[in-house]
Tab-separated table of C-alpha atoms and ligand atoms in Angstrom:
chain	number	residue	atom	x	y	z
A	1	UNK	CA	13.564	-54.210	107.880
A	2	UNK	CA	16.870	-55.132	106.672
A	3	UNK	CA	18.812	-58.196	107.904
A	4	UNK	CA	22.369	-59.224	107.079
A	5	UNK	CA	25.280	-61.341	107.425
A	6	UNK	CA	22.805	-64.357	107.462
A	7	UNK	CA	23.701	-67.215	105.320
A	8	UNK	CA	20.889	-67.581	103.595
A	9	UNK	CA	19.024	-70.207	101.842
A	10	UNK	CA	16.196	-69.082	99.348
A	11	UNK	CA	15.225	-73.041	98.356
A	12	UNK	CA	14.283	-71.677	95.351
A	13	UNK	CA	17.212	-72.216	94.242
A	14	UNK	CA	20.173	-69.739	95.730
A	15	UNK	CA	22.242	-69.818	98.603
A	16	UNK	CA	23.746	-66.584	99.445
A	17	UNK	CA	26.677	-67.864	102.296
A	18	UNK	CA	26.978	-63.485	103.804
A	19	UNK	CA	24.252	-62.165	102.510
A	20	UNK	CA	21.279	-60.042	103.160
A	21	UNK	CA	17.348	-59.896	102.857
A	22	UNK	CA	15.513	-56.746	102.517
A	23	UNK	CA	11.587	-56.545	103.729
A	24	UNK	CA	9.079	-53.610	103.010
A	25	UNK	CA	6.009	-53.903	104.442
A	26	UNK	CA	4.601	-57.292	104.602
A	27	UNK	CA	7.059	-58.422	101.289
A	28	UNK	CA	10.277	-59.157	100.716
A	29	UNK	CA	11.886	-56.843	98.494
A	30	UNK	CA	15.669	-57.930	97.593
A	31	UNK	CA	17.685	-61.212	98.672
A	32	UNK	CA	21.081	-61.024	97.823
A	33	UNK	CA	25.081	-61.705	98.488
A	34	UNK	CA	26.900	-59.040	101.112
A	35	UNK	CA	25.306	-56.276	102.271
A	36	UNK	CA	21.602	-54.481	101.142
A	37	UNK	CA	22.155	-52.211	98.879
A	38	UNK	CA	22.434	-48.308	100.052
A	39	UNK	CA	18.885	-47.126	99.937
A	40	UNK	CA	16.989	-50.003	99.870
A	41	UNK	CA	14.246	-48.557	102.584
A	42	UNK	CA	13.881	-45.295	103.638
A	43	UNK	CA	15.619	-43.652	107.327
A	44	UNK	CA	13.133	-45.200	108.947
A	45	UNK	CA	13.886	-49.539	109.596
A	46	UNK	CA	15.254	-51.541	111.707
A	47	UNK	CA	18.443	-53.288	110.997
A	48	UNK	CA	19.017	-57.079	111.488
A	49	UNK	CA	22.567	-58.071	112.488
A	50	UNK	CA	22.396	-61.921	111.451
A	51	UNK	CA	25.749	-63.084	112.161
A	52	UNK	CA	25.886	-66.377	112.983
A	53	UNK	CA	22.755	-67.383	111.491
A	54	UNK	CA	20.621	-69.413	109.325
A	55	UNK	CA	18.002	-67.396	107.329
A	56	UNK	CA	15.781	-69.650	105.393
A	57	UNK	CA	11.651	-69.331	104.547
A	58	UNK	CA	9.380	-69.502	107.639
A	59	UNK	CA	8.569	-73.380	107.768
A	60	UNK	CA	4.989	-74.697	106.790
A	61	UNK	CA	2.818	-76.739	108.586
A	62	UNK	CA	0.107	-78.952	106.809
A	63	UNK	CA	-1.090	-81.262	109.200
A	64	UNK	CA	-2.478	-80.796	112.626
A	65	UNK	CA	-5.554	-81.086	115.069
A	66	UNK	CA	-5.010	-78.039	117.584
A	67	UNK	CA	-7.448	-79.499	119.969
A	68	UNK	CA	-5.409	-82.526	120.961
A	69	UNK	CA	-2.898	-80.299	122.916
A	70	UNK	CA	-5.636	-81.009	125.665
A	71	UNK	CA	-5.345	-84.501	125.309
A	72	UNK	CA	-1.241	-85.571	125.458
A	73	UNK	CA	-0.067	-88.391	127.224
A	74	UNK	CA	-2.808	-90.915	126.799
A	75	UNK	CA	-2.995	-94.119	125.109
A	76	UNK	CA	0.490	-94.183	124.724
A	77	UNK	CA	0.510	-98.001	123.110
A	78	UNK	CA	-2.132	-98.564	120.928
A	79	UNK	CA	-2.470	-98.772	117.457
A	80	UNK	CA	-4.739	-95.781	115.784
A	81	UNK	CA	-7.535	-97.861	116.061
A	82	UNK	CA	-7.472	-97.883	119.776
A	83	UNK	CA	-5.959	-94.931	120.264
A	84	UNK	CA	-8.291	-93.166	118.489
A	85	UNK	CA	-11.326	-95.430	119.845
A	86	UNK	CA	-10.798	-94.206	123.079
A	87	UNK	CA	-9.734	-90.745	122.855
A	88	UNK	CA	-13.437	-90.171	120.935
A	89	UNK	CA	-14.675	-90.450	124.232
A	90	UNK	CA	-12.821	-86.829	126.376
A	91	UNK	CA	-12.934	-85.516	122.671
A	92	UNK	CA	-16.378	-85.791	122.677
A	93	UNK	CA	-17.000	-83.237	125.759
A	94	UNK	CA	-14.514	-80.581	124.657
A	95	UNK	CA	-15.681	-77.027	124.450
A	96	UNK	CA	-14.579	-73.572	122.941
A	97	UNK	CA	-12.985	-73.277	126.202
A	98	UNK	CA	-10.777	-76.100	125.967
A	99	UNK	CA	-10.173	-75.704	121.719
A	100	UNK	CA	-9.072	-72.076	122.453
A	101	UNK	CA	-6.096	-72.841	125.388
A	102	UNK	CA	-5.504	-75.831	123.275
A	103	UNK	CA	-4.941	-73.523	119.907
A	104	UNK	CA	-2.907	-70.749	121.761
A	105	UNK	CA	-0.576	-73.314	123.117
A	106	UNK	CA	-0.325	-75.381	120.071
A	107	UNK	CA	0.279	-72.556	117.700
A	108	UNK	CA	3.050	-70.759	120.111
A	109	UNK	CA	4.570	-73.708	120.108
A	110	UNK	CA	4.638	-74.266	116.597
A	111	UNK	CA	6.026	-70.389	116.289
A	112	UNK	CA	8.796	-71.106	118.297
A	113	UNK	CA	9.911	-74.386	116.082
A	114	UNK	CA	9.767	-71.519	112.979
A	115	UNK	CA	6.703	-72.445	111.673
A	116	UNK	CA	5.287	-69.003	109.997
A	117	UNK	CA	2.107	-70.935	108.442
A	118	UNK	CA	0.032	-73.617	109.663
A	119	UNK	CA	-2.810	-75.463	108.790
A	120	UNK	CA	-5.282	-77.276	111.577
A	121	UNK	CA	-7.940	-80.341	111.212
A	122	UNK	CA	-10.923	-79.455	112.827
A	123	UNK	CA	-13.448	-82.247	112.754
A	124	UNK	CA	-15.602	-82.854	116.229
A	125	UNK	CA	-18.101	-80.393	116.810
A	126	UNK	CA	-19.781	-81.327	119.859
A	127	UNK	CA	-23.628	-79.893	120.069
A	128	UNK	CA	-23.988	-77.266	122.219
A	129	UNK	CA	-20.463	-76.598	122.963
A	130	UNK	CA	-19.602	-73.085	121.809
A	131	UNK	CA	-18.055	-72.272	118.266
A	132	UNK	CA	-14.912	-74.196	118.191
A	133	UNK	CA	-13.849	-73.084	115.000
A	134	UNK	CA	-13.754	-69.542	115.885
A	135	UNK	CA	-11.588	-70.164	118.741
A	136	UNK	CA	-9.033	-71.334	117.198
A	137	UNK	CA	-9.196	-68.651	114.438
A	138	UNK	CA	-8.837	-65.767	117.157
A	139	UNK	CA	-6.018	-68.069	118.975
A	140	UNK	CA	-3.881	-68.349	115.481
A	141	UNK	CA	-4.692	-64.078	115.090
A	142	UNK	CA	-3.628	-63.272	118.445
A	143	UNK	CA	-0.376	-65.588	118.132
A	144	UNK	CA	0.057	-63.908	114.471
A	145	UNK	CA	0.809	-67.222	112.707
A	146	UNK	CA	-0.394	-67.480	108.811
A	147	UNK	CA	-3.531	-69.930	109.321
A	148	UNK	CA	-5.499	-72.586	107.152
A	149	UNK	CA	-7.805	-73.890	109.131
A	150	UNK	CA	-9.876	-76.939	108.089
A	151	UNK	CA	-13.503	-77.137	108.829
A	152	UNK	CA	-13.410	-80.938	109.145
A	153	UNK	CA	-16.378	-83.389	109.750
A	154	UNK	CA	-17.679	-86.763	110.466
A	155	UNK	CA	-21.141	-88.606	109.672
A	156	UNK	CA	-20.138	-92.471	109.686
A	157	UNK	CA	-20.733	-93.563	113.198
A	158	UNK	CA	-20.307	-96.862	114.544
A	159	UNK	CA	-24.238	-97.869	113.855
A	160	UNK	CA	-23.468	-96.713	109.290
A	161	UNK	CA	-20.141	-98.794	109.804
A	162	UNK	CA	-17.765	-96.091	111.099
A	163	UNK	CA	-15.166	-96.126	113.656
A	164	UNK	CA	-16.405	-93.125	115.877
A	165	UNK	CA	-19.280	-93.355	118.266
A	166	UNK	CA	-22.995	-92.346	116.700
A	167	UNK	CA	-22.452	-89.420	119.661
A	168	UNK	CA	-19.819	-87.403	118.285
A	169	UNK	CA	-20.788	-87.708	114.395
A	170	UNK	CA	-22.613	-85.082	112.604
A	171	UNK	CA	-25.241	-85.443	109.772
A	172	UNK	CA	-24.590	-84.369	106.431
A	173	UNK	CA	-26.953	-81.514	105.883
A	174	UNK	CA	-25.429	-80.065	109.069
A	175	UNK	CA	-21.906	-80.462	107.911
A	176	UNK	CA	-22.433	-78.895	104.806
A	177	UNK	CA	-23.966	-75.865	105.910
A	178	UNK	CA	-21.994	-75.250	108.932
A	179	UNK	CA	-18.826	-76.014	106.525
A	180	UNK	CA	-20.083	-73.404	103.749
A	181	UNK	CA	-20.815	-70.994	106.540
A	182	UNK	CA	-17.701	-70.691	107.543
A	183	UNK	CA	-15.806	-70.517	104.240
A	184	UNK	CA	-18.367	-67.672	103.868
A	185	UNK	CA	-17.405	-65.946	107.009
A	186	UNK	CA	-13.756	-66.490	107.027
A	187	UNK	CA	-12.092	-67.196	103.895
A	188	UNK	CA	-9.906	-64.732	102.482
A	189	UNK	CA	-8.583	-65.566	99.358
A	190	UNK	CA	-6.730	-62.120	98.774
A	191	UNK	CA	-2.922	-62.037	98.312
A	192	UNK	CA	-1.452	-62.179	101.433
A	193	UNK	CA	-3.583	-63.839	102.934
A	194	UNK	CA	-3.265	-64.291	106.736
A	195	UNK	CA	-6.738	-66.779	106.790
A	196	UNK	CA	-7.707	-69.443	104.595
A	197	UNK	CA	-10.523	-71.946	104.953
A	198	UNK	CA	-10.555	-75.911	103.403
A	199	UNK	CA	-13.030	-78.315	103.559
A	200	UNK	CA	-11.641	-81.484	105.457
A	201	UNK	CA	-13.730	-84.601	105.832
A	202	UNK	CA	-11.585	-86.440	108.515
A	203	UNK	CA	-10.899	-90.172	107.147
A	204	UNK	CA	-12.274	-92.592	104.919
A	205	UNK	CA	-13.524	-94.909	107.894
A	206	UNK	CA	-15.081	-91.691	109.641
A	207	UNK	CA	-17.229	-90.274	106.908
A	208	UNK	CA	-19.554	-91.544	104.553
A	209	UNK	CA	-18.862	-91.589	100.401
A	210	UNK	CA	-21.645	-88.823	99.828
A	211	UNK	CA	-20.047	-86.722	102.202
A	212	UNK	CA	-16.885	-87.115	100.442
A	213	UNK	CA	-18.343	-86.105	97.503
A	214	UNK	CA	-20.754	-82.902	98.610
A	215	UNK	CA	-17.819	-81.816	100.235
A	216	UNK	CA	-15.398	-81.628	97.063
A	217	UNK	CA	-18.529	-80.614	95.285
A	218	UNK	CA	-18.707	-77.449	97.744
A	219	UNK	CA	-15.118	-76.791	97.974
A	220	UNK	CA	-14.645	-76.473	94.263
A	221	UNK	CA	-17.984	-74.174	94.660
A	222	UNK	CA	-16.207	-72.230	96.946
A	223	UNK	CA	-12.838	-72.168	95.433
A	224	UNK	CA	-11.076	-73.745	98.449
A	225	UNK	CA	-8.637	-76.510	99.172
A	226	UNK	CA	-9.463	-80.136	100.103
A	227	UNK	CA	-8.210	-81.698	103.011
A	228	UNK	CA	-8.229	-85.182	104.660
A	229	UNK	CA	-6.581	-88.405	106.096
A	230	UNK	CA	-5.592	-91.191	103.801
A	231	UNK	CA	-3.672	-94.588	104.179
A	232	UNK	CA	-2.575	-93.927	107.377
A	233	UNK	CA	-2.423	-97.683	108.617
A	234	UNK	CA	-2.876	-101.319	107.539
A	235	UNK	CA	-6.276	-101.151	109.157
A	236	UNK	CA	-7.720	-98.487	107.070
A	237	UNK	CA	-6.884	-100.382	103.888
A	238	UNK	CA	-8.404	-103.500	105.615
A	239	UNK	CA	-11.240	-101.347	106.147
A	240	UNK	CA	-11.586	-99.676	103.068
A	241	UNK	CA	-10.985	-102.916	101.066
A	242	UNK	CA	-13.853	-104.611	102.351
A	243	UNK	CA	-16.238	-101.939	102.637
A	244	UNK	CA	-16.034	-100.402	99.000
A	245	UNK	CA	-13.546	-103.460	97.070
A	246	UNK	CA	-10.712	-100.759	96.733
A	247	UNK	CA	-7.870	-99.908	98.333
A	248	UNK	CA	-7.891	-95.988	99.759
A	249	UNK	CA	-6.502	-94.134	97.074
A	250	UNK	CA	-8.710	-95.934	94.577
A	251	UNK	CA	-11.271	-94.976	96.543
A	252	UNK	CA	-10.784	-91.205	96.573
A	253	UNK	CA	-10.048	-91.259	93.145
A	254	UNK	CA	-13.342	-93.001	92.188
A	255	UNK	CA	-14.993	-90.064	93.692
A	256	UNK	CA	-13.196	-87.005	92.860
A	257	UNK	CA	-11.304	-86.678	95.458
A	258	UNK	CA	-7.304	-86.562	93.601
A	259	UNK	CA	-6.162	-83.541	92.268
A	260	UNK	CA	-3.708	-80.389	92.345
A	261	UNK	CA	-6.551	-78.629	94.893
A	262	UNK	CA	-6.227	-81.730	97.417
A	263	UNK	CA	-3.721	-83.014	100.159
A	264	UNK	CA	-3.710	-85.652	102.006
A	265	UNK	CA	-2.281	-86.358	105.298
A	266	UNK	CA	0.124	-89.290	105.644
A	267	UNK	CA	-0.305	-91.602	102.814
A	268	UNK	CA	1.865	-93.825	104.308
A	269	UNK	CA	0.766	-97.264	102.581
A	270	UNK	CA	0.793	-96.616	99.324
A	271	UNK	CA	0.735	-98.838	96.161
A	272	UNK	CA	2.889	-98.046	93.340
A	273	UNK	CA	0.185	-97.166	91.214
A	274	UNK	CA	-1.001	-95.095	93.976
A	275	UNK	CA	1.892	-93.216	93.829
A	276	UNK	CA	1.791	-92.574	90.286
A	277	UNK	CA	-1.674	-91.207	90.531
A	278	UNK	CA	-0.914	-88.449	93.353
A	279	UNK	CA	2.116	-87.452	91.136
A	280	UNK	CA	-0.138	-87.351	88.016
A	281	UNK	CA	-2.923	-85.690	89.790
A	282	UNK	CA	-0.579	-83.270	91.487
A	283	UNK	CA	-2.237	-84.373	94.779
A	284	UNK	CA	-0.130	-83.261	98.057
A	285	UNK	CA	1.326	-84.828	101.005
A	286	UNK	CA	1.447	-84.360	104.860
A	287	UNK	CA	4.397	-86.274	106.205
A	288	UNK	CA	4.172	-86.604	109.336
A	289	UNK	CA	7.117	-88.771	110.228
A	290	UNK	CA	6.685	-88.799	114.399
A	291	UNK	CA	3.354	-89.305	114.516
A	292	UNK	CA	3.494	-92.096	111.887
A	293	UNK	CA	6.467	-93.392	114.617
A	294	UNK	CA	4.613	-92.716	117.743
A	295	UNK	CA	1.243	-94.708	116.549
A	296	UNK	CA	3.665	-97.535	114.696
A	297	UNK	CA	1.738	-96.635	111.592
A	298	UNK	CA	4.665	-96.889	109.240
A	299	UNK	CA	7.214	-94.892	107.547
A	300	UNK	CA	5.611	-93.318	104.206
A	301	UNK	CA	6.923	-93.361	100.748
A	302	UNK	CA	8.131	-89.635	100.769
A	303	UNK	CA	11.240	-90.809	98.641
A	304	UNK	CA	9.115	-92.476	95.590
A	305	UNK	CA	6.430	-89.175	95.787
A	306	UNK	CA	8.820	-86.917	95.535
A	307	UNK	CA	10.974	-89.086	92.497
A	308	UNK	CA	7.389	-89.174	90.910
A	309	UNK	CA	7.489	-85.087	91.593
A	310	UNK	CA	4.714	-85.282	93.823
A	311	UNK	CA	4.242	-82.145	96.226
A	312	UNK	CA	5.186	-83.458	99.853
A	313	UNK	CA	5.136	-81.226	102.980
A	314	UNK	CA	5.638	-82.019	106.716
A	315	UNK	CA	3.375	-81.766	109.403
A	316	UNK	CA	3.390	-82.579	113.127
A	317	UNK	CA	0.022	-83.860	113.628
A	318	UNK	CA	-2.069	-83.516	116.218
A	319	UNK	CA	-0.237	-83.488	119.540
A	320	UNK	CA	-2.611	-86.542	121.262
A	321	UNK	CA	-0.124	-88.394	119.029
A	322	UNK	CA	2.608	-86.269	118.541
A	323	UNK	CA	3.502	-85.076	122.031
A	324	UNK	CA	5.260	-82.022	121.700
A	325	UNK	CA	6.617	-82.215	118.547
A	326	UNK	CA	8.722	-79.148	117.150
A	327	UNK	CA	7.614	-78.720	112.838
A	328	UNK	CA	11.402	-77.935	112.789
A	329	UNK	CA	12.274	-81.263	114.330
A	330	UNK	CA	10.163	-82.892	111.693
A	331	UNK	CA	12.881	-81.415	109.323
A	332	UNK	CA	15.606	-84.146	111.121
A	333	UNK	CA	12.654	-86.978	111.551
A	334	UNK	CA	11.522	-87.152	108.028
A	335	UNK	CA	15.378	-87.391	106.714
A	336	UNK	CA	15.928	-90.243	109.345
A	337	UNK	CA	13.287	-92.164	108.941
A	338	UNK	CA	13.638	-92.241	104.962
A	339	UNK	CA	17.241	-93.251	105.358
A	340	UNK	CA	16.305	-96.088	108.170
A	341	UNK	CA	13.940	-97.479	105.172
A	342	UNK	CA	15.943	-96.755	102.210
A	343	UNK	CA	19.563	-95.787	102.356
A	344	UNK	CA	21.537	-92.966	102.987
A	345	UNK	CA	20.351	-91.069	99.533
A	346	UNK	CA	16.924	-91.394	99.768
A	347	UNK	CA	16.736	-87.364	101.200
A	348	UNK	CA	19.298	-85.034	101.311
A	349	UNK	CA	19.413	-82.038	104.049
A	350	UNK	CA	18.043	-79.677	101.278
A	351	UNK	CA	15.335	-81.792	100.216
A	352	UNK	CA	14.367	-82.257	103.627
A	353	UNK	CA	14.340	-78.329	104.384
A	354	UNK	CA	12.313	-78.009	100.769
A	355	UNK	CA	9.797	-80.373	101.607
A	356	UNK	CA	9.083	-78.221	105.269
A	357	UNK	CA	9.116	-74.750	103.151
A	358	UNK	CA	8.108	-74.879	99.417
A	359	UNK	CA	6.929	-78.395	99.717
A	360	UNK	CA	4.164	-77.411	101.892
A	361	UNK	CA	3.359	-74.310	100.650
A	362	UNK	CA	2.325	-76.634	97.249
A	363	UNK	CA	0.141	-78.369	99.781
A	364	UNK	CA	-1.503	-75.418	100.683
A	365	UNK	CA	-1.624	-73.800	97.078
A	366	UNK	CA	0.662	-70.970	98.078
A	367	UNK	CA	3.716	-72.098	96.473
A	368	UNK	CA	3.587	-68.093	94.804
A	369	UNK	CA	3.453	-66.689	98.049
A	370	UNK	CA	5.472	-68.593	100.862
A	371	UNK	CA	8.044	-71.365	100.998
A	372	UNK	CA	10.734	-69.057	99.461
A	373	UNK	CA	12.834	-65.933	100.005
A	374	UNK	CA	12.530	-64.285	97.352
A	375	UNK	CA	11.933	-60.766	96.319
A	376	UNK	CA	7.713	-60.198	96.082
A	377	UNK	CA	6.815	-63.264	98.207
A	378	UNK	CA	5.433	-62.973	101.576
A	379	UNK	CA	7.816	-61.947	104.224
A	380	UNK	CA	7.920	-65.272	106.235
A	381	UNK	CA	11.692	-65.579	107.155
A	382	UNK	CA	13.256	-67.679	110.210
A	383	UNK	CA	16.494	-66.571	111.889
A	384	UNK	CA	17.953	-69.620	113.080
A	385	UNK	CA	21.270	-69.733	115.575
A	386	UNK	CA	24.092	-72.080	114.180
A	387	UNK	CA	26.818	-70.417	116.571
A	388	UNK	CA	27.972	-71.673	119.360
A	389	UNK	CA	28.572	-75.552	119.408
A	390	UNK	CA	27.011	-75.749	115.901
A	391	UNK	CA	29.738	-73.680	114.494
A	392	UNK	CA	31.585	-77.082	114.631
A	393	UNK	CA	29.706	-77.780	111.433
A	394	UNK	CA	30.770	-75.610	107.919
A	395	UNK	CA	27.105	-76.227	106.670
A	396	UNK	CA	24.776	-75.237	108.494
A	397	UNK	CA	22.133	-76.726	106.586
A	398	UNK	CA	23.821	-79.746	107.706
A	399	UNK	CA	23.777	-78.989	111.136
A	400	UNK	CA	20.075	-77.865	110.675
A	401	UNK	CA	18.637	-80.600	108.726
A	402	UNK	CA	20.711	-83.446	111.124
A	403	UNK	CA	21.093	-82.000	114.034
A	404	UNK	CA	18.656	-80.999	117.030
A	405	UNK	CA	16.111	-77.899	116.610
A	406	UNK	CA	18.398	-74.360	117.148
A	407	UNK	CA	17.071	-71.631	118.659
A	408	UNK	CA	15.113	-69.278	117.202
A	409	UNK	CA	17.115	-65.724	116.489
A	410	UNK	CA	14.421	-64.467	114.927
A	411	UNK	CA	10.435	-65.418	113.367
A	412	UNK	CA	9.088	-62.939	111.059
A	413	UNK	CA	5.485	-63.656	109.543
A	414	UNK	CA	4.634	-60.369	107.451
A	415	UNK	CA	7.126	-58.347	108.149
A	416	UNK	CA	6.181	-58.805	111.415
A	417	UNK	CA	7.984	-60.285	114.345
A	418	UNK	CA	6.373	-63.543	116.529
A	419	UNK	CA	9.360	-64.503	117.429
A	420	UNK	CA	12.448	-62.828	119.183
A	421	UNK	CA	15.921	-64.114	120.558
A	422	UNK	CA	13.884	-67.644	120.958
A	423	UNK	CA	10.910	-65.446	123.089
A	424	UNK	CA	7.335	-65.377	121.700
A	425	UNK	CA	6.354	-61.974	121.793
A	426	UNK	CA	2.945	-61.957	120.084
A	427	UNK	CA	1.686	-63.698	123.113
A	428	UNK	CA	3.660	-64.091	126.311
A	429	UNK	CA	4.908	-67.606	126.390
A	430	UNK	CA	4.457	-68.718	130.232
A	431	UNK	CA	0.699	-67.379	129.450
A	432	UNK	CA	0.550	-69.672	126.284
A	433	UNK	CA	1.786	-72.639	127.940
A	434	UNK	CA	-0.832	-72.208	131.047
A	435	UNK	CA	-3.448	-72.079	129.090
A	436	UNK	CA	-2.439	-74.727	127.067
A	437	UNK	CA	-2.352	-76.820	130.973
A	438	UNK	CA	-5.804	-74.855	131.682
A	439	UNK	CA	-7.324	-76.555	128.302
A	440	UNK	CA	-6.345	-80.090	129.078
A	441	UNK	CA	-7.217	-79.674	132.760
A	442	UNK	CA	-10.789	-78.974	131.898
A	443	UNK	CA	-11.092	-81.415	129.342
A	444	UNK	CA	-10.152	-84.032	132.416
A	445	UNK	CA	-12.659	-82.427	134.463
A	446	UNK	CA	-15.618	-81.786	131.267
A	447	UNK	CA	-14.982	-85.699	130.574
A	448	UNK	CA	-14.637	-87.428	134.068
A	449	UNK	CA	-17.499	-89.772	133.678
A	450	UNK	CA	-16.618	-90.918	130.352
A	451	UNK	CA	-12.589	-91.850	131.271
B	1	LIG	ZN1	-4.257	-86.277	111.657
């Protein structure tokens, strides 16, 4: 495949304003100003014309709960708390049924915002239910996304001090095995990887401290990633405060749970010492400026992470509180909502674009691999249309990074196309977005007599 006339943007470090990106295989193979150079694949490719657009690295998403597509709309007020004290309740009927519509919808719709890898936050596991976790694994192959998907847990309930309901916690043993299970059956830690595995206790006020700690024990077993939610709201650090004398970052850190194989989802109230210790640590972060917006959770301290050269990445979160949120929206969102709090130079459009590319890819300890167009990476690559009425802009970084989402000329994941002239073609899209409607419909129905 050989595209050209883009203007491209490698974020590693080049900007190539005509200029042209070769692909063999599932690699790139040359990035470059003008045209590819004569024989750069064989007779046999197909040829890109990219006038008029954007090429820059597939975008990376590290924070989501796929499941929640089935669940939109509701509790649109309340605090996390609440929000979250209530929606335990539909969550805790869902089946594979409902997890699989939800992950097909989810993850087209994340395709057609450019995202070419995303992770998901998997943590209710109702008994008897069907195996949720493979559903979403077959949803994210047949939608031919990159996928890390975290094999979450809970085992606090409401009667050890938790937030959740006893009924939708599991006990440790249980968790453990289940979550080494499926690091043994899906993991794939080869280059190129299209399926990755992390171990993702959900929260601090959800799980109990020797989960937390068999579960980084296990991961580092395993050689996989640890994920989890941290200083999301006031409330959690009221929680965590008086339960264990510390605030939540202490807290991990007492038990492990910093470090360059860790990120964290929103760390949105964050001492300065805190901050000091995820940059020291090399510990990521999840932005997730809308749903941080939506729940009135805060605005997070991407500015002073990133100063501290902390890795930061965006995600959308889970859509129950993130209604349709498009990863490259976050992009415009997270440059905003930094500027709202701290000026007009706390992010600049490239930053902003870094932090939803190679900033993620950190997250997800792929930063050799994705996040970058550049010749032996992965061939993740987004097309994006600046013509038309964007052509009023000269930069269309600019016009990316500050404007609304374009559409999508082309998504490539692997060399392979998920994405054409702004059409999903992995998957049809009007079939992804019924059974997306399907999934929350018989979530409604599976929890009637506990709304
Ligand atoms: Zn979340």
């Amino acid at each position: 495949m050989i595209i050209e006339n883009a203007h491209v943007v490698t974020v590693s470090g080049e900007e190539y304003p005509d200029g042209h990106i070769v692909v063999d295989g599932d690699r790139i193979t040359a990035v470059g100003p003008g045209s590819a150079p004569d024989g750069a694949l064989g007779a046999e490719h197909e040829r890109i014309d990219a006038r008029g657009c954007l090429a820059t690295p597939g975008l990376v998403n590290t924070h989501h709960h796929l499941y929640q597509w089935a669940s939109q709309g509701m509790v649109t007020d309340g605090t996390l708390f609440e929000w979250l004290t209530t929606l335990y309740k539909p969550w805790s009927k869902m089946d594979a049924e409902v997890a699989a519509g939800a992950a097909t919808a989810g993850l087209a719709w994340l395709a057609k915002s450019g995202c070419t890898t995303s992770t998901d936050h998997h943590y209710l596991f109702p008994k008897g239910r069907g195996d949720l976790f493979a559903a979403e694994i077959e949803a994210a192959r047949e939608v031919g996304v990159r996928f890390h998907p975290c094999r979450g847990s809970m085992d606090r309930g409401a009667s050890q001090g938790g937030l959740p309901p006893d009924e939708v916690v599991e006990d440790l043993d249980t968790v453990l095995a289940a979550t080494a299970d499926a690091i043994d059956r899906y993991h794939d830690p080869s280059p190129g990887s299209m399926l990755r595995v992390a171990v993702a206790p959900c929260s601090p006020f959800s799980v109990s401290r020797d989960l937390l700690v068999e579960s980084a024990r296990l991961a580092r077993d395993k050689g996989v990633r640890l994920h989890t939610h941290l200083a999301e709201t006031v409330d959690e650090e009221e929680h965590t405060r008086e339960q264990f004398g510390m605030t939540p970052a202490e807290y991990m850190d007492s038990i492990g749970w910093l470090g360059p194989d860790v990120w964290l989802a929103h760390c949105v109230h964050l001492h300065d010492t805190d901050v000091k210790r995820l940059a020291e640590t090399g510990t990521g972060t999840a932005h997730c400026p809308s749903s941080n917006a939506r729940l009135g959770a805060g605005i997070a301290r991407v500015a002073d992470l990133l100063a501290e050269g902390a890795p930061v990445g965006l995600g959308v979160d889970g859509s129950a509180s993130a209604e349709l949120v498009p990863l490259a929206g976050e992009v415009r969102q997270a440059l905003y909502m930094q500027r709202a709090r701290y000026g007009p130079a706390a992010l600049t459009a490239r930053q902003a674009l870094e932090m939803a590319t190679l900033g993620g890819a950190r997250c997800l300890g792929r930063e050799d691999e994705i996040g970058a167009l550049e010749p032996g990476r992965l061939a993740d690559i987004a097309l994006w249309r600046m013509d038309g009425f964007r052509a009023a802009i000269d930069d269309p970084v600019v016009a990316f990074a500050f404007g609304p989402v374009p559409p999508l000329h082309r998504l490539i994941v692997g060399g392979r196309t998920v994405v054409d002239g702004d059409a999903l073609v992995t998957v049809p899209q009007d079939e992804a977005a019924r059974r997306g409607a399907d999934a929350h419909r018989r979530l409604m129905r599976l929890a009637e007599e506990v709304l």
